[in-house]
Amino acid sequence: MSHDPNCLFCKIVQGQIPSRKVYEDDDVLAFHDIHPWAPVHILLIPKLHIASMVDLGPEHAALMGKMTVLAPRLMKELGVTNGFRTLVNTGADGGQEVFHLHMHAIGGPRPWLKG
């Protein structure tokens, strides 16, 4: 599996940086965001280092499908019952801060309001 030794999320996958894990299997890791926008805010990341959505190819379709189907299950398990938001920032102009593909799943009362 491809990893970038300088990538924050690759270090989390490798166990070099701790995280509050919600889910893990051979392909995907999900954990709580350290700067949550809402009562429940998790990140789903592929264990394979993919910098952004721009770098996806047909070979990643099953992985992205898995993440997309997993998000609602995890939000339900975390007690989110009235809807949630999923978000994938892509590239610098898209607001991506960590260049390892990740999906935000954000739930709770009006999670898009930050203050």
Short mmCIF file of C-alpha atoms in Angstrom, two decimals:
data_model
loop_
_atom_site.label_atom_id
_atom_site.label_comp_id
_atom_site.label_asym_id
_atom_site.label_seq_id
_atom_site.Cartn_x
_atom_site.Cartn_y
_atom_site.Cartn_z
CA MET A 1 0.00 0.00 0.00
CA SER A 2 1.39 3.40 -0.97
CA HIS A 3 2.22 5.86 1.82
CA ASP A 4 3.81 9.31 1.92
CA PRO A 5 6.18 9.48 4.92
CA ASN A 6 5.57 13.24 5.23
CA CYS A 7 1.74 13.02 5.12
CA LEU A 8 -0.12 13.67 8.37
CA PHE A 9 -2.90 11.20 7.52
CA CYS A 10 -0.44 8.51 6.42
CA LYS A 11 1.20 8.89 9.83
CA ILE A 12 -2.22 8.39 11.46
CA VAL A 13 -2.79 5.27 9.33
CA GLN A 14 0.65 3.96 10.38
CA GLY A 15 -0.13 4.58 14.07
CA GLN A 16 2.65 7.18 14.40
CA ILE A 17 0.12 9.87 15.37
CA PRO A 18 -2.81 8.98 17.64
CA SER A 19 -6.42 9.47 16.61
CA ARG A 20 -9.85 8.79 18.05
CA LYS A 21 -10.77 5.95 15.71
CA VAL A 22 -14.37 5.27 14.79
CA TYR A 23 -13.77 2.54 12.21
CA GLU A 24 -10.91 0.67 10.58
CA ASP A 25 -10.57 -2.09 8.03
CA ASP A 26 -7.93 -3.00 5.42
CA ASP A 27 -8.86 -0.09 3.15
CA VAL A 28 -10.39 2.73 5.22
CA LEU A 29 -9.80 4.51 8.50
CA ALA A 30 -12.38 6.81 10.10
CA PHE A 31 -11.63 9.04 13.07
CA HIS A 32 -12.90 12.14 14.86
CA ASP A 33 -11.76 15.49 13.45
CA ILE A 34 -9.53 17.38 15.91
CA HIS A 35 -11.25 20.68 15.00
CA PRO A 36 -14.93 19.67 14.73
CA TRP A 37 -17.49 21.96 13.10
CA ALA A 38 -20.39 20.14 14.73
CA PRO A 39 -21.22 17.74 17.58
CA VAL A 40 -20.18 14.82 15.36
CA HIS A 41 -17.43 15.41 12.80
CA ILE A 42 -15.46 12.48 11.48
CA LEU A 43 -13.00 12.00 8.64
CA LEU A 44 -12.99 8.92 6.42
CA ILE A 45 -9.68 8.34 4.67
CA PRO A 46 -8.34 5.66 2.39
CA LYS A 47 -5.31 3.90 3.86
CA LEU A 48 -3.76 4.19 0.42
CA HIS A 49 -2.15 7.60 -0.06
CA ILE A 50 -4.17 9.45 -2.69
CA ALA A 51 -3.45 13.17 -2.59
CA SER A 52 -6.87 14.41 -3.73
CA MET A 53 -9.92 13.58 -5.83
CA VAL A 54 -7.97 14.78 -8.88
CA ASP A 55 -5.73 11.73 -8.45
CA LEU A 56 -8.57 9.19 -8.50
CA GLY A 57 -8.81 6.72 -11.34
CA PRO A 58 -11.19 3.93 -12.28
CA GLU A 59 -9.21 1.59 -10.02
CA HIS A 60 -10.40 3.61 -7.00
CA ALA A 61 -14.15 3.29 -7.70
CA ALA A 62 -14.75 0.50 -5.18
CA LEU A 63 -12.76 2.32 -2.49
CA MET A 64 -14.74 5.54 -2.94
CA GLY A 65 -17.98 3.60 -3.02
CA LYS A 66 -17.03 1.91 0.22
CA MET A 67 -16.33 5.26 1.90
CA THR A 68 -19.59 6.73 0.61
CA VAL A 69 -21.66 3.81 1.90
CA LEU A 70 -19.76 3.69 5.20
CA ALA A 71 -20.39 7.35 6.11
CA PRO A 72 -24.14 7.01 6.84
CA ARG A 73 -23.60 3.83 8.82
CA LEU A 74 -20.98 5.47 11.03
CA MET A 75 -23.04 8.61 11.54
CA LYS A 76 -26.01 6.51 12.65
CA GLU A 77 -23.76 4.56 15.04
CA LEU A 78 -22.56 7.90 16.45
CA GLY A 79 -26.13 8.99 17.14
CA VAL A 80 -26.74 11.34 14.23
CA THR A 81 -30.42 10.90 13.42
CA ASN A 82 -31.54 14.09 11.66
CA GLY A 83 -29.20 14.18 8.69
CA PHE A 84 -25.59 15.01 8.10
CA ARG A 85 -23.31 16.62 5.58
CA THR A 86 -20.52 14.98 3.58
CA LEU A 87 -17.78 17.06 2.09
CA VAL A 88 -14.60 16.40 0.12
CA ASN A 89 -12.38 19.45 -0.35
CA THR A 90 -10.23 19.10 -3.46
CA GLY A 91 -7.05 21.08 -4.05
CA ALA A 92 -5.92 24.38 -2.56
CA ASP A 93 -8.71 26.39 -4.21
CA GLY A 94 -11.22 23.80 -2.96
CA GLY A 95 -10.15 24.32 0.64
CA GLN A 96 -8.11 21.13 1.02
CA GLU A 97 -5.62 21.54 3.87
CA VAL A 98 -4.23 18.01 4.20
CA PHE A 99 -3.25 16.55 0.85
CA HIS A 100 -4.45 13.02 1.52
CA LEU A 101 -7.95 12.40 0.19
CA HIS A 102 -10.51 12.58 2.99
CA MET A 103 -14.25 12.77 3.35
CA HIS A 104 -15.78 14.83 6.14
CA ALA A 105 -19.02 13.53 7.65
CA ILE A 106 -20.51 16.31 9.78
CA GLY A 107 -23.66 15.92 11.85
CA GLY A 108 -25.69 17.59 14.49
CA PRO A 109 -27.85 20.68 14.56
CA ARG A 110 -27.02 22.83 11.53
CA PRO A 111 -23.39 21.66 11.26
CA TRP A 112 -22.51 24.19 8.56
CA LEU A 113 -22.90 27.09 11.03
CA LYS A 114 -19.57 27.73 12.76
CA GLY A 115 -20.54 30.56 15.01
#
